[in-house]
PDB file of C-alpha atoms in Angstrom:
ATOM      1  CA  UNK A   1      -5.877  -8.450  23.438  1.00  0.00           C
ATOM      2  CA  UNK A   2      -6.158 -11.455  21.293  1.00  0.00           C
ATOM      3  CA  UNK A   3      -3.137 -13.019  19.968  1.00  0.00           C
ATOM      4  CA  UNK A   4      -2.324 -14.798  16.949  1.00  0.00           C
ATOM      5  CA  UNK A   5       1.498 -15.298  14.522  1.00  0.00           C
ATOM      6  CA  UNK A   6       0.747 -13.603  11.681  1.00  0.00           C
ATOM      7  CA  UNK A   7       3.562 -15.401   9.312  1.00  0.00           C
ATOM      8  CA  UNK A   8       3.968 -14.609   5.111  1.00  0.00           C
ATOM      9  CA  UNK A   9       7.423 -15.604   2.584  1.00  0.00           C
ATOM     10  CA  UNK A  10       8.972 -14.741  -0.019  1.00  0.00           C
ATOM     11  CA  UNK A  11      10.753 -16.044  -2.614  1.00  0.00           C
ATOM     12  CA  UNK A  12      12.871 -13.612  -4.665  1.00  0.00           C
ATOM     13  CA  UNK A  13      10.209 -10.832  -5.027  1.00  0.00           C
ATOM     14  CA  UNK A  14      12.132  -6.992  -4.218  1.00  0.00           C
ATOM     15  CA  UNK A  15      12.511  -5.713  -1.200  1.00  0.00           C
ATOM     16  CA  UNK A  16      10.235  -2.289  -1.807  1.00  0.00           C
ATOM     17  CA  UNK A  17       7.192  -4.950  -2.407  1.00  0.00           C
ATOM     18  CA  UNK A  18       7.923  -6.568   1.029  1.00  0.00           C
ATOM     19  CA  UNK A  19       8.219  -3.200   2.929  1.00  0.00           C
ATOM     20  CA  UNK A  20       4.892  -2.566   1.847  1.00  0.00           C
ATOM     21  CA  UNK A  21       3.730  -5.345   3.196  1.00  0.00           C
ATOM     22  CA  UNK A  22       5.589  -4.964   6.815  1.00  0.00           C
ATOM     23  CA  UNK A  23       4.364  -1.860   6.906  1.00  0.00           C
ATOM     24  CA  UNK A  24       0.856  -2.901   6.615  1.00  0.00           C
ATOM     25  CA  UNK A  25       1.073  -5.655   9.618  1.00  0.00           C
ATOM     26  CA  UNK A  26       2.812  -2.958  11.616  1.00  0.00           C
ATOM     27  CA  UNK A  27      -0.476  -0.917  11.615  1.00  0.00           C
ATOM     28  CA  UNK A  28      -2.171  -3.657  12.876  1.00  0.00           C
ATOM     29  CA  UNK A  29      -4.474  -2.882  16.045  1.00  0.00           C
ATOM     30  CA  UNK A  30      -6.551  -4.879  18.470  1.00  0.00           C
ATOM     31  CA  UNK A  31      -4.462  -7.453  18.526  1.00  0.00           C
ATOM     32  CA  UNK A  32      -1.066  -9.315  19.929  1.00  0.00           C
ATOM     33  CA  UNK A  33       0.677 -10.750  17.405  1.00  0.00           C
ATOM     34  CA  UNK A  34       3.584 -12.239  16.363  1.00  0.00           C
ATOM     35  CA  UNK A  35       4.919 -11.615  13.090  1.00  0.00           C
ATOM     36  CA  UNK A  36       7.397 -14.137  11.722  1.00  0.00           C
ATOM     37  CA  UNK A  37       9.211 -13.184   8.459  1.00  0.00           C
ATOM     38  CA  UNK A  38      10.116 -16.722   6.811  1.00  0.00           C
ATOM     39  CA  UNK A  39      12.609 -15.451   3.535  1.00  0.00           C
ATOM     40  CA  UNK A  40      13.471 -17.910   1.369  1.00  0.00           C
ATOM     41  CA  UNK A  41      17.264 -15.389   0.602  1.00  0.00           C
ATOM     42  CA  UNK A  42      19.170 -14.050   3.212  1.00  0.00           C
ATOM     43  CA  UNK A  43      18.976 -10.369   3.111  1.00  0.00           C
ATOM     44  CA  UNK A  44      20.664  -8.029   6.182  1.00  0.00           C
ATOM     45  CA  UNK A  45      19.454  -4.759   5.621  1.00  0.00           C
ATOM     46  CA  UNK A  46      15.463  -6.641   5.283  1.00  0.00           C
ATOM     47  CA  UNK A  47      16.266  -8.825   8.599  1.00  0.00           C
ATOM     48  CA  UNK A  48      17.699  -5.027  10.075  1.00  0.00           C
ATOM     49  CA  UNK A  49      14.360  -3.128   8.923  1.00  0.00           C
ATOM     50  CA  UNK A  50      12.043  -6.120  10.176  1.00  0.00           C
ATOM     51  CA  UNK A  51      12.736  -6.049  13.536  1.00  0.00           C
ATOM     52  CA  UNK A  52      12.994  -2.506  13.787  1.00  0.00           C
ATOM     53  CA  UNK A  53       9.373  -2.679  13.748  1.00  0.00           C
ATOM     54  CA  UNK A  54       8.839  -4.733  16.659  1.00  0.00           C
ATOM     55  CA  UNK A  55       6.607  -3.022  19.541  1.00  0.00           C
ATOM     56  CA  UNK A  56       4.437  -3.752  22.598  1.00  0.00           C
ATOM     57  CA  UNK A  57       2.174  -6.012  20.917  1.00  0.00           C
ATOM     58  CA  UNK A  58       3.661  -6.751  18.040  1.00  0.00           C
ATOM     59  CA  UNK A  59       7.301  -8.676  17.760  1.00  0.00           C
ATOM     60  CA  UNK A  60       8.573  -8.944  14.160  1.00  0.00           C
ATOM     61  CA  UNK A  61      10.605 -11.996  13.678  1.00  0.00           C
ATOM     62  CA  UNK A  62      13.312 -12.534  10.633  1.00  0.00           C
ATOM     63  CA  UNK A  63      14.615 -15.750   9.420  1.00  0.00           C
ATOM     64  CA  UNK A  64      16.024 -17.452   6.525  1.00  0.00           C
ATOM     65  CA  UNK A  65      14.800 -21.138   5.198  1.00  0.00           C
ATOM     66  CA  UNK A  66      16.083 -22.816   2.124  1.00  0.00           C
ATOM     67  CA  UNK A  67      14.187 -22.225  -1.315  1.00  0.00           C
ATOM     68  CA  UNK A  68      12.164 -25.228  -1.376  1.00  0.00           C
ATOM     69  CA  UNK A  69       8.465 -24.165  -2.051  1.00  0.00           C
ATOM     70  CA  UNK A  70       5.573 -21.816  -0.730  1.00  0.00           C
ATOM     71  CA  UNK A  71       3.959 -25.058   1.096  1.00  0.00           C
ATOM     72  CA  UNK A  72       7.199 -26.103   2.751  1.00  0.00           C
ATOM     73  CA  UNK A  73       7.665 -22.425   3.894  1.00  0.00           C
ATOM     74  CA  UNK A  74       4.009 -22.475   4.618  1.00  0.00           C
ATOM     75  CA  UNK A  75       5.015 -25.944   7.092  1.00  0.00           C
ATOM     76  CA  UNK A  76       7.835 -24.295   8.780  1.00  0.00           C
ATOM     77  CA  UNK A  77       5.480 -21.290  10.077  1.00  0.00           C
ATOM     78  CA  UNK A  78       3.214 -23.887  11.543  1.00  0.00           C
ATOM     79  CA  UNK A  79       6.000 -25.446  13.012  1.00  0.00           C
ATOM     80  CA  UNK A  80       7.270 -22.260  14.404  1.00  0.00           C
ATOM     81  CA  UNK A  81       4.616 -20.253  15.289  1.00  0.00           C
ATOM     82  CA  UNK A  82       4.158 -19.444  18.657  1.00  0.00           C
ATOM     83  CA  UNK A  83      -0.209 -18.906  18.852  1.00  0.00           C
ATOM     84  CA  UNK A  84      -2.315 -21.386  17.800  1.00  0.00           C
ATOM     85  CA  UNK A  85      -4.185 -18.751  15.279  1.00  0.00           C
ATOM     86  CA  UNK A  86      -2.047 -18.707  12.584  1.00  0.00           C
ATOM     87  CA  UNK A  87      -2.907 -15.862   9.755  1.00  0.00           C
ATOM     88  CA  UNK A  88      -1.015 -16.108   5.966  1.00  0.00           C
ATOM     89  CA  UNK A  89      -0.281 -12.965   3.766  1.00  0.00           C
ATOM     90  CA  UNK A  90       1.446 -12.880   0.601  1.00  0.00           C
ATOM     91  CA  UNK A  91       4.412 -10.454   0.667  1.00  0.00           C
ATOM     92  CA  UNK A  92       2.864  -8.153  -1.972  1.00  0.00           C
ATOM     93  CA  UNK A  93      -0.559  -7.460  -0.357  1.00  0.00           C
ATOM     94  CA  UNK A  94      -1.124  -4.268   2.063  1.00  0.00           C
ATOM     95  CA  UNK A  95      -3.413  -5.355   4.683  1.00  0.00           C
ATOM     96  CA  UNK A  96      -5.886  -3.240   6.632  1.00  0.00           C
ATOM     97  CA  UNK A  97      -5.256  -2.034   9.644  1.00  0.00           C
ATOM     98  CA  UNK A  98      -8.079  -4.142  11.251  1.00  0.00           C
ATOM     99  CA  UNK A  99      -7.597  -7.073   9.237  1.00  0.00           C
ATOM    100  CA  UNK A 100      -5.722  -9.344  11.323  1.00  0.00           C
ATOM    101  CA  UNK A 101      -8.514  -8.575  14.842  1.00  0.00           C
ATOM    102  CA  UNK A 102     -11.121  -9.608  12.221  1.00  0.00           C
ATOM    103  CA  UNK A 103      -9.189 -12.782  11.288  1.00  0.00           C
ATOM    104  CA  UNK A 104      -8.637 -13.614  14.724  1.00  0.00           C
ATOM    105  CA  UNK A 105     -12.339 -13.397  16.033  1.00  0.00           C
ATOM    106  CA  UNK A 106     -13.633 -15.201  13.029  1.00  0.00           C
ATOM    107  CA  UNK A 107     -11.201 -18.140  13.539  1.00  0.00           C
ATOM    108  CA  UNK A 108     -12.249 -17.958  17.053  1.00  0.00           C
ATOM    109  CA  UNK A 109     -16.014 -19.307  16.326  1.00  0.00           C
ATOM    110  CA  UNK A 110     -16.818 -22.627  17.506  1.00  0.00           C
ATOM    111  CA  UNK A 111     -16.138 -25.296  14.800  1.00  0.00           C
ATOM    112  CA  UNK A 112     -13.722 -23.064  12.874  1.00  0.00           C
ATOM    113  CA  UNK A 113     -10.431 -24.545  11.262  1.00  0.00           C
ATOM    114  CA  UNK A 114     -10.094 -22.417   8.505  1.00  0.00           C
ATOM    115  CA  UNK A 115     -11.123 -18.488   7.461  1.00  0.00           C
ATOM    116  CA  UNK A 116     -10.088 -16.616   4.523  1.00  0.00           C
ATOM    117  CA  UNK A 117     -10.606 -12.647   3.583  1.00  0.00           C
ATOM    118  CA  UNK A 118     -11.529 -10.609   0.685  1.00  0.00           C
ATOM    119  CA  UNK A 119      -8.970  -9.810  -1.574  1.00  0.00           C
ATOM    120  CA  UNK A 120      -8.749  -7.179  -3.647  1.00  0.00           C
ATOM    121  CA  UNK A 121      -6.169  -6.226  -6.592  1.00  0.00           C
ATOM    122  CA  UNK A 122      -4.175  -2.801  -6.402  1.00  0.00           C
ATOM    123  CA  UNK A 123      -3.039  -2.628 -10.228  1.00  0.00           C
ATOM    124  CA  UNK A 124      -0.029  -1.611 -11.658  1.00  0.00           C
ATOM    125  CA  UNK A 125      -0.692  -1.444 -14.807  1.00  0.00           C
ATOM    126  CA  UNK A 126      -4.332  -1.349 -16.871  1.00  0.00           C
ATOM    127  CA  UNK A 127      -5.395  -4.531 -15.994  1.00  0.00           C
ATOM    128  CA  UNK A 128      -5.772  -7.188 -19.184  1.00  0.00           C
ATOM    129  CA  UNK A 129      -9.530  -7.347 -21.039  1.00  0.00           C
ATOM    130  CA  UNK A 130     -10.157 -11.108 -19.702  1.00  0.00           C
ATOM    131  CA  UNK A 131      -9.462  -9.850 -16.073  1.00  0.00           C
ATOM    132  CA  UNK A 132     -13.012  -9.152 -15.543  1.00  0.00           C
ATOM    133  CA  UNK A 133     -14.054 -12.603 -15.249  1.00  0.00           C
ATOM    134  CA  UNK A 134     -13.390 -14.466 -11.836  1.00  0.00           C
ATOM    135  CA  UNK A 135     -11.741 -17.242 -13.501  1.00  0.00           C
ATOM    136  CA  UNK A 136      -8.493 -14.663 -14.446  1.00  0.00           C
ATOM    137  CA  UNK A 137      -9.115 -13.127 -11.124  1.00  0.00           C
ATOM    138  CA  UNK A 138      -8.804 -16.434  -8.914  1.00  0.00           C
ATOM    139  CA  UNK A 139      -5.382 -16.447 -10.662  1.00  0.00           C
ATOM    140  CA  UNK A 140      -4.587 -13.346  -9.603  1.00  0.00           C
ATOM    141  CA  UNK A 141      -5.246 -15.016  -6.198  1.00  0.00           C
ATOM    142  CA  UNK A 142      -8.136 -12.386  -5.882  1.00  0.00           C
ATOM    143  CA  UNK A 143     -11.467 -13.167  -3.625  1.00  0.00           C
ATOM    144  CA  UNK A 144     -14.280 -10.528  -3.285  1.00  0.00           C
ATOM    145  CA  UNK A 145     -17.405 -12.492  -1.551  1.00  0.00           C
ATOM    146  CA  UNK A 146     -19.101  -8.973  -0.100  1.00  0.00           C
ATOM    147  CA  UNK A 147     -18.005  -7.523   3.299  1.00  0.00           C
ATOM    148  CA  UNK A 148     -20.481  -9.976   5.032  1.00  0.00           C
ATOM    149  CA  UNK A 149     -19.294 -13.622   6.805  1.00  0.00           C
ATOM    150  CA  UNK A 150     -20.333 -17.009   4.894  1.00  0.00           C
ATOM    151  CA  UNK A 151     -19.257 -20.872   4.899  1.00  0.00           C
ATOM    152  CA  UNK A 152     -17.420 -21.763   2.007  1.00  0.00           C
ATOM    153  CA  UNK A 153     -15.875 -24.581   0.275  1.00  0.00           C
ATOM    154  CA  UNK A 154     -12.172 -23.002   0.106  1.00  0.00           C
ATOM    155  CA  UNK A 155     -10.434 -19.754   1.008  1.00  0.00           C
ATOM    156  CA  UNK A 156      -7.367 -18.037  -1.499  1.00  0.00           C
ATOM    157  CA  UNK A 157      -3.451 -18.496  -0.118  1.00  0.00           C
ATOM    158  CA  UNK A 158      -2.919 -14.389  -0.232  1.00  0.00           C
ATOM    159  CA  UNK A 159      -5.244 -13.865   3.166  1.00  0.00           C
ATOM    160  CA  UNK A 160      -6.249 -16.539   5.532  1.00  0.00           C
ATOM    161  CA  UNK A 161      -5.568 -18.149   9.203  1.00  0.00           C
ATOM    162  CA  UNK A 162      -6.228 -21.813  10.369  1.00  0.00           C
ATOM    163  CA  UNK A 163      -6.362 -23.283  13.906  1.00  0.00           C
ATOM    164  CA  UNK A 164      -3.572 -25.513  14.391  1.00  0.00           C
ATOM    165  CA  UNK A 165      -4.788 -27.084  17.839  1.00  0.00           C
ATOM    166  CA  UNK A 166      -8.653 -27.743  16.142  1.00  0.00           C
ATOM    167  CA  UNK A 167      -6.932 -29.636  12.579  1.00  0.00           C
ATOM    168  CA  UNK A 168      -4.374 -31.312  14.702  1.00  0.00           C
ATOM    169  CA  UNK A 169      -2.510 -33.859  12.484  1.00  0.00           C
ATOM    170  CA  UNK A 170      -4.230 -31.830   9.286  1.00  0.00           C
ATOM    171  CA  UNK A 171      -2.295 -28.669  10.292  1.00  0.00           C
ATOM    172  CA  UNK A 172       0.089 -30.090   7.344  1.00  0.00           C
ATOM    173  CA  UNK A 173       0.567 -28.490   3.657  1.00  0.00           C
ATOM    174  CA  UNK A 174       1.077 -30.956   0.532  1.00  0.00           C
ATOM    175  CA  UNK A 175       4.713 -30.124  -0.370  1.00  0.00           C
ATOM    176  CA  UNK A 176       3.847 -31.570  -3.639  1.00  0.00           C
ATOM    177  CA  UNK A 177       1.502 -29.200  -4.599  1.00  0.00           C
ATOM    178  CA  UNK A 178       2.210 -25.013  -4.525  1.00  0.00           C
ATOM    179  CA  UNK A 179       4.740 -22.550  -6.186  1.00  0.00           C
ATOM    180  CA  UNK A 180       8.239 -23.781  -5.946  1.00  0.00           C
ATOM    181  CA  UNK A 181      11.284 -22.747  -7.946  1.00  0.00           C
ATOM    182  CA  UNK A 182       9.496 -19.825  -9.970  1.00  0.00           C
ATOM    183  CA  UNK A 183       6.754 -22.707 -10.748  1.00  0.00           C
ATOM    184  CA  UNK A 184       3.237 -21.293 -10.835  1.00  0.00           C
ATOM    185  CA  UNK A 185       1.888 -24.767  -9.478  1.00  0.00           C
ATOM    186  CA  UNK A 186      -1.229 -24.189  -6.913  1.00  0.00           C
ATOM    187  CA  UNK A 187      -4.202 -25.855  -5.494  1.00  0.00           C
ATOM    188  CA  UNK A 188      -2.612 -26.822  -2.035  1.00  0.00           C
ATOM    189  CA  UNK A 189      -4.545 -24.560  -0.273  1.00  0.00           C
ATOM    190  CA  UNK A 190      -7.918 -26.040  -1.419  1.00  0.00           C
ATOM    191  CA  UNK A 191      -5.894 -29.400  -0.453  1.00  0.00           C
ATOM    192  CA  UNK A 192      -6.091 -28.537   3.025  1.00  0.00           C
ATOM    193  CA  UNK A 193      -9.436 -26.971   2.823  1.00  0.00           C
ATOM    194  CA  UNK A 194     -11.047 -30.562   1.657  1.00  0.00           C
ATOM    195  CA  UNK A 195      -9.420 -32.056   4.427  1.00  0.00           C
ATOM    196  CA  UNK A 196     -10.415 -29.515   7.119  1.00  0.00           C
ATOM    197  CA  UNK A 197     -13.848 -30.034   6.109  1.00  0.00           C
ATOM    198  CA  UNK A 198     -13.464 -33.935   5.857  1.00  0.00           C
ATOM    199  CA  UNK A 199     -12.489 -34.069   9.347  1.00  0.00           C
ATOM    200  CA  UNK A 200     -15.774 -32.390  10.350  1.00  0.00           C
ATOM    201  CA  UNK A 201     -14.522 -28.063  10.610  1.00  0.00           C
ATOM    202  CA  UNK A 202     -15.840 -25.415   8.651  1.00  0.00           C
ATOM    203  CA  UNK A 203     -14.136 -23.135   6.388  1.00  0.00           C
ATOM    204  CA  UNK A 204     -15.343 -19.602   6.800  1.00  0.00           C
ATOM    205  CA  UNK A 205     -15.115 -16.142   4.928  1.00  0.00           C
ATOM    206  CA  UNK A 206     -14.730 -12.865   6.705  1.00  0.00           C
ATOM    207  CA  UNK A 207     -15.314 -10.163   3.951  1.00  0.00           C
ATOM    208  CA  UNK A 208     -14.636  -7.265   6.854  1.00  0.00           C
ATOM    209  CA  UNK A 209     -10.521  -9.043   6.892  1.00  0.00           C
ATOM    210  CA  UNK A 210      -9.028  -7.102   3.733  1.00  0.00           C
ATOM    211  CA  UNK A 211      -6.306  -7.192   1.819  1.00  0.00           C
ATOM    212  CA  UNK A 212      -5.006  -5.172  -1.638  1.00  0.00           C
ATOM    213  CA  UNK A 213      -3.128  -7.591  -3.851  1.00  0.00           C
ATOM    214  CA  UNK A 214      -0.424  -5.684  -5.895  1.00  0.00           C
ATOM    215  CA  UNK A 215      -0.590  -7.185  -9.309  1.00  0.00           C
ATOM    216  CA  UNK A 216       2.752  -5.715 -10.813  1.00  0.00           C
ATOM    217  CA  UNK A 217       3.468  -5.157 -14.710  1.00  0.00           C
ATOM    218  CA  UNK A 218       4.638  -8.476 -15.415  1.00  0.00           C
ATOM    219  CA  UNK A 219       2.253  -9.944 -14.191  1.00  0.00           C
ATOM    220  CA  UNK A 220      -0.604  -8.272 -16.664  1.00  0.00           C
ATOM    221  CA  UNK A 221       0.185  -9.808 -19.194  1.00  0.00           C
ATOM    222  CA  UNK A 222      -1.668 -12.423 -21.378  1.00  0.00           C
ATOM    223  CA  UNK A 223       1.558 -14.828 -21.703  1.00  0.00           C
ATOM    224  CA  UNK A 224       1.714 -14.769 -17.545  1.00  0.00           C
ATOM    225  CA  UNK A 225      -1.958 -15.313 -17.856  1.00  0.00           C
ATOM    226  CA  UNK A 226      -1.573 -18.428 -19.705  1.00  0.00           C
ATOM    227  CA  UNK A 227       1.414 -19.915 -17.991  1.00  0.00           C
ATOM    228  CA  UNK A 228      -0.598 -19.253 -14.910  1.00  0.00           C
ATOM    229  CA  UNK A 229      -3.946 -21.409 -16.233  1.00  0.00           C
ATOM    230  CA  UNK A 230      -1.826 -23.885 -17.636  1.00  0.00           C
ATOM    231  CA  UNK A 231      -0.003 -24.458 -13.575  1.00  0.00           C
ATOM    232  CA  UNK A 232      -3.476 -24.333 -12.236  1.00  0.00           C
ATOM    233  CA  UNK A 233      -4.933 -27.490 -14.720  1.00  0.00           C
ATOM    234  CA  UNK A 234      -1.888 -29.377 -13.614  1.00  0.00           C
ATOM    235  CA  UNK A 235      -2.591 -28.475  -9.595  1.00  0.00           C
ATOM    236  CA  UNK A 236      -6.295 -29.924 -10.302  1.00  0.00           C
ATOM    237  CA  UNK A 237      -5.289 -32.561 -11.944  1.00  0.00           C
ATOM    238  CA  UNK A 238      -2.819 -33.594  -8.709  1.00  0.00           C
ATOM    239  CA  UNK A 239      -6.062 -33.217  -6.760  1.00  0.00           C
ATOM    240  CA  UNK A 240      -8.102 -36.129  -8.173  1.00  0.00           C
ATOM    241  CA  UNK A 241     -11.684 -35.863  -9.713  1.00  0.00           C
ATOM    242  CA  UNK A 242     -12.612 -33.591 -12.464  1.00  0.00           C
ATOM    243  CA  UNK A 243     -12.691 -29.601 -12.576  1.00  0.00           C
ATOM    244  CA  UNK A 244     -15.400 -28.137 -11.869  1.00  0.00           C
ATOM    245  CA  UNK A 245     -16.129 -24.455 -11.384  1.00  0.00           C
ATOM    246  CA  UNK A 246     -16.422 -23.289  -7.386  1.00  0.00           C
ATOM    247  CA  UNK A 247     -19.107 -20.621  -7.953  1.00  0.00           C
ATOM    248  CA  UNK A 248     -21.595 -19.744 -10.461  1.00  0.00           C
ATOM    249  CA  UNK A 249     -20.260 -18.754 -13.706  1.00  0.00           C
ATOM    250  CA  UNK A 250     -20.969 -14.741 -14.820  1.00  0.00           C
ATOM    251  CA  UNK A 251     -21.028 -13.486 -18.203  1.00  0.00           C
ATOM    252  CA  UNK A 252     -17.243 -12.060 -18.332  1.00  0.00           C
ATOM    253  CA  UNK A 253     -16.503 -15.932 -17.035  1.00  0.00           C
ATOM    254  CA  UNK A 254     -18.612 -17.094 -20.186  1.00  0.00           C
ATOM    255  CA  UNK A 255     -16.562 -14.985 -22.740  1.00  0.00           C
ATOM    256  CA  UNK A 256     -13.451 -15.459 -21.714  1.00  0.00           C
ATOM    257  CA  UNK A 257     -13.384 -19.321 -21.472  1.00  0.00           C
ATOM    258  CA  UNK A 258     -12.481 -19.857 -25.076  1.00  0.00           C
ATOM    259  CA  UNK A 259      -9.531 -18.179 -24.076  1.00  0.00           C
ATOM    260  CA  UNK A 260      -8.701 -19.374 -21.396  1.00  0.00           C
ATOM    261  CA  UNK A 261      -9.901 -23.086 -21.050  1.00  0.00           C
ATOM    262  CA  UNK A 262      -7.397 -23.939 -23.560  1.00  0.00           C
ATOM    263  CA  UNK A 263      -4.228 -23.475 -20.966  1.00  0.00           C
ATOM    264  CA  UNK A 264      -6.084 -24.804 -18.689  1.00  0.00           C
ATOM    265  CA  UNK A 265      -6.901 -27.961 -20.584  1.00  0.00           C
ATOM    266  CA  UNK A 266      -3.485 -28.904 -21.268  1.00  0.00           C
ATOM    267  CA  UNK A 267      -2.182 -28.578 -17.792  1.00  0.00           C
ATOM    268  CA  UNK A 268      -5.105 -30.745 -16.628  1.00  0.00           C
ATOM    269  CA  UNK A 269      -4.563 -33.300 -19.344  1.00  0.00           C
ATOM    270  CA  UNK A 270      -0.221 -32.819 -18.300  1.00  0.00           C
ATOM    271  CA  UNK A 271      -1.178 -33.389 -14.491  1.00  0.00           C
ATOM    272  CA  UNK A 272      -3.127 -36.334 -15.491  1.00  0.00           C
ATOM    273  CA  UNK A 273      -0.551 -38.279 -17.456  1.00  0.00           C
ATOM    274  CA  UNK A 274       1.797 -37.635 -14.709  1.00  0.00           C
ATOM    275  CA  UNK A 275      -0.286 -39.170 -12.600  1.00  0.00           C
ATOM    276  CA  UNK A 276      -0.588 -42.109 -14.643  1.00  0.00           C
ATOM    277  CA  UNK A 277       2.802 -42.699 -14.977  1.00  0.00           C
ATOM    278  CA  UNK A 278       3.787 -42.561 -11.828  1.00  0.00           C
ATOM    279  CA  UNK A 279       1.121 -45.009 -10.629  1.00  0.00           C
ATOM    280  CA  UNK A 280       2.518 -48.543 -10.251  1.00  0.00           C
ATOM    281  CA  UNK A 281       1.083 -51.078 -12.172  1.00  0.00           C
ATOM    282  CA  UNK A 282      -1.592 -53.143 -11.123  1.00  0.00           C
ATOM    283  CA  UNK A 283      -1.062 -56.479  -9.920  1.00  0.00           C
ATOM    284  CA  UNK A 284      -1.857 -59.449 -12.238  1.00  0.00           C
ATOM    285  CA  UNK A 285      -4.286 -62.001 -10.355  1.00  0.00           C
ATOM    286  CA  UNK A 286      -2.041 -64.780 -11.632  1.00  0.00           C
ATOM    287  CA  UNK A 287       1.125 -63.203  -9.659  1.00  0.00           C
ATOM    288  CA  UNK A 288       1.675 -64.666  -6.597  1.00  0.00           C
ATOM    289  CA  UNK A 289       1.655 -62.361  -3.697  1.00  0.00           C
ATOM    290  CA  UNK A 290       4.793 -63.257  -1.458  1.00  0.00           C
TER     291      UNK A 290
END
């Protein structure tokens, strides 16, 4: 069978969300995986239930890191894993049983660094009126592309895999960009999507690899909404060059931008002053360069 770590953190969401989850990669089939728990709080009876759940092909792995961000965590997992064929999960999405063979042949394609699935949302609650336009649902960290395979620019954090051996050197996250501390920053995944494509791989989608994404009560809300699209303008912003849209705009996408473009605004404009500030001045042409 084909092998690959399967690897997904957490940082203080509850412990019935993450069995879910385990569950799900426990009903994984036609492949030999590795599944390495990285949580960000030391919890015994979590550690005790993971590797209850190891079997024949599939050997759950528990460990605690310190609470530094979702990129760091995202690092260590690279740095740990034991296959090559790395696949990423949230800890609130419920993956199909199939989903992580399907990852694992389309990362296997010649000229493949990165591949990304179709995400769905499992709701909690009615979902909000605005949610029907993609721009709410990328923040939702939602991608539905059809069940069929495509190139693309960029894949979403909550389901995809990368080669480490084929990126090499680029098999890095920016630790200055992604959720830390309860932050809703983002954009690092795109990050390493630009530079997997820069260094000559392609970035593929595999609409048969699916996952639900639990979207839980507080979460469907308008104020989380905001905050969200505000974190998002600032993680473009931290990118360089201006926003642009990475699909063609439908009509929900067209109604709700007065809304939302807004919060998204001001975190753009925020990321771009703190760019500005921290860049060092330049130097005069009358200073003398020692």
């Amino acid at each position: 069978m084909p092998n690959a770590t399967i690897t997904f953190t957490r940082y203080n969401e509850p412990n019935w969300l993450v069995r879910e989850t385990l569950n799900s990669l426990a009903a994984q089939r036609g492949a030999a995986c590795q599944v390495l728990f990285l949580d960000q709080r030391d919890d015994p009876e979590t550690r005790d239930y993971t590797n209850s759940l190891s079997t024949k092909s599939l050997n759950f792995q528990y460990e605690t890191i310190p609470a530094k961000s979702l990129s760091y965590a995202r690092n260590c997992a690279i740095e740990r894993a034991k296959y090559d064929t790395i696949l990423y999960v949230d800890c609130d999405v419920i993956a199909e049983p199939d989903w992580a063979s399907r990852m694992i042949e389309t990362l296997a394609r010649p000229g493949v660094g990165i591949a990304g699935g179709r995400i769905v949302p499992k709701w909690h609650a009615r979902p909000l009126f605005i949610s029907r336009a993609r721009f709410v649902l990328d923040q939702y960290s939602m991608l539905d592309l059809g069940r069929e395979h495509r190139t693309v620019a960029r894949i979403v954090g909550a389901n995809f895999g990368l080669r480490r051996d084929r990126l090499g050197v680029q098999a890095r996250f920016d630790e200055t960009l992604g959720r830390r501390g309860g932050l809703l920053f983002g954009g690092e995944d795109t990050e390493l999507c630009n530079r997997a494509r820069n260094a000559g791989l392609t970035v593929r989608y595999d609409g048969r690899a699916t996952v639900q994404h639990q979207v839980l009560p507080d979460r469907i809300r308008y104020r989380w909404i905001f905050k969200r699209l505000y974190y998002a303008g600032i993680g473009r912003a931290m990118q360089g060059g201006l926003p642009a849209p990475s699909r063609a705009l439908a009509l929900w996408d067209y109604l709700a931008l007065p809304i939302v473009l807004p919060f998204y605004g001001l975190g753009y404009l925020k990321g771009r002053l703190s760019l500005a500030k921290a860049k060092p001045p330049a130097q005069s042409q009358n200073e003398t360069v020692q």
